[in-house]
Tab-separated table of C-alpha atoms in Angstrom:
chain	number	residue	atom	x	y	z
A	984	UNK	CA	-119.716	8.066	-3.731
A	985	UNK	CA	-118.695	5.947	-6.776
A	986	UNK	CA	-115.371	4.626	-7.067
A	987	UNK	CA	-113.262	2.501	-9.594
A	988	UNK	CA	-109.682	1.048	-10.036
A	989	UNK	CA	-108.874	2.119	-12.884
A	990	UNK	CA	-105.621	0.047	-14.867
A	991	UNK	CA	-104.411	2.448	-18.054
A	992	UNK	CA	-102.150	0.586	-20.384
A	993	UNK	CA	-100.072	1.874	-22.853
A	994	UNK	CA	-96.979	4.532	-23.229
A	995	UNK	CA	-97.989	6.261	-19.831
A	996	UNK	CA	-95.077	5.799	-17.600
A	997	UNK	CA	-92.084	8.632	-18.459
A	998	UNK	CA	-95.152	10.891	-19.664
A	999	UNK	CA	-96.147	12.932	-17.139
A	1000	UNK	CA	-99.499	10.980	-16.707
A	1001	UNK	CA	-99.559	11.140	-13.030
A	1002	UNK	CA	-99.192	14.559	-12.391
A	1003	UNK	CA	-101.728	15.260	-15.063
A	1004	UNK	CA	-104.191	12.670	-13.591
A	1005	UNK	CA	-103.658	14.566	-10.193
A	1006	UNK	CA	-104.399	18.198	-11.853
A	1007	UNK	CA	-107.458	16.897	-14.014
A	1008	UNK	CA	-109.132	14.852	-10.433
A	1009	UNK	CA	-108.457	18.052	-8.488
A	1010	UNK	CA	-110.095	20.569	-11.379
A	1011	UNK	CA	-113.089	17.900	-11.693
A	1012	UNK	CA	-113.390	17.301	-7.314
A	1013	UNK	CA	-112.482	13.433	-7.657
A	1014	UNK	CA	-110.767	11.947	-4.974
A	1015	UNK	CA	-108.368	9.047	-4.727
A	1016	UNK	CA	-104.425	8.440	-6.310
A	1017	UNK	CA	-102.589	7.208	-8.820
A	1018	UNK	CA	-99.429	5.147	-9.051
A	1019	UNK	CA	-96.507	3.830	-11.519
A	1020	UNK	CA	-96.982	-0.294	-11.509
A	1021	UNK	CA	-93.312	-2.026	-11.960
A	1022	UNK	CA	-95.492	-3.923	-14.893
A	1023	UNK	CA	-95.223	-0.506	-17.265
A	1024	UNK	CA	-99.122	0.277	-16.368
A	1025	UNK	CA	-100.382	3.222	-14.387
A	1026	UNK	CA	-103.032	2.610	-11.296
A	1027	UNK	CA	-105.671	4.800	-9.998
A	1028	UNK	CA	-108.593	4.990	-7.817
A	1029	UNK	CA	-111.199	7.387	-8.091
A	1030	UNK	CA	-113.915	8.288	-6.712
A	1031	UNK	CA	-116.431	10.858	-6.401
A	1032	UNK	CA	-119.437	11.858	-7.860
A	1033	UNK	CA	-120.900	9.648	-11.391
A	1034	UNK	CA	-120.758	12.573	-13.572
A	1035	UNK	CA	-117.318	14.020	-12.393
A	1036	UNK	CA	-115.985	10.178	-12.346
A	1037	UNK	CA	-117.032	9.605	-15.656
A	1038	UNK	CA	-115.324	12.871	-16.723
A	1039	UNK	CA	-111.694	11.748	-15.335
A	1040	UNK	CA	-112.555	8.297	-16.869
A	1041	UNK	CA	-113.078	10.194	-20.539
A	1042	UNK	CA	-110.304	12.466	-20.077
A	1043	UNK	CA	-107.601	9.253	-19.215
A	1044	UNK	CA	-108.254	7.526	-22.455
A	1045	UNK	CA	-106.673	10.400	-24.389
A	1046	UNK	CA	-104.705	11.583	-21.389
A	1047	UNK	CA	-101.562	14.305	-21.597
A	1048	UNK	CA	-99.615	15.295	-24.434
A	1049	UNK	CA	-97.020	12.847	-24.510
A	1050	UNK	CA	-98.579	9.330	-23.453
A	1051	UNK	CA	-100.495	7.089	-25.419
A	1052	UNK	CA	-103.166	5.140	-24.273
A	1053	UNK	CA	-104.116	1.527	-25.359
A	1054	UNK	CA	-106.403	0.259	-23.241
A	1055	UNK	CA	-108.374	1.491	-19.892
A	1056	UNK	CA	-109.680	-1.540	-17.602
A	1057	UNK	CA	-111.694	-0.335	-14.718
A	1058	UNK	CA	-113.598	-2.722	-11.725
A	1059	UNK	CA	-115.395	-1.127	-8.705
A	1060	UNK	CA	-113.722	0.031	-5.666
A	1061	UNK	CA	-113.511	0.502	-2.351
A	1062	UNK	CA	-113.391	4.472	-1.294
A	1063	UNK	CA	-110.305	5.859	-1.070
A	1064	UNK	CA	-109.014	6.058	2.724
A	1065	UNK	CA	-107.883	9.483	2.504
A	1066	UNK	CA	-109.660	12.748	1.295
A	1067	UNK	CA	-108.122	14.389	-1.886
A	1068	UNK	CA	-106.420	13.296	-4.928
A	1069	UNK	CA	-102.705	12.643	-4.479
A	1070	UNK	CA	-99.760	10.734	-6.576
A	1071	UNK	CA	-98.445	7.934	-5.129
């Protein structure tokens, strides 16, 4: 299993980036969360298979509707403790 922290920058908080992350990991079988950062930036790990990682990873840098995304840093990971994808 392959898993990054993921730090998305930009107008993401007020957005609805979250719960879109959370639909977009569950329709692709990633597993991991996401959370607001008091610093304005959104957090997530995920993890899963390359391909399906690499698809949520794609998918962030124009993520929903509303947000706009300047910047995507991502490191390697530890596995998520907890099966699933869920919003923290």
């Amino acid at each position: 299993m392959n898993a990054r922290r993921v730090l998305i920058r930009g107008r993401v908080q007020g957005v609805g980036y979250r719960d879109w992350m959370v639909r977009e990991a569950e329709r692709l079988g990633v597993q991991g969360w996401v959370r607001n950062r008091p610093d304005g930036v959104v957090e997530a790990l995920v993890a899963g298979d390359e391909a399906a990682v690499q698809a949520l990873l794609s998918a962030c840098r124009r993520g929903p509707m509303l947000a706009r995304v300047d910047e995507i840093t991502e490191e390697f990971g530890p596995p998520p403790a907890e099966p699933g994808f869920r919003r923290r």
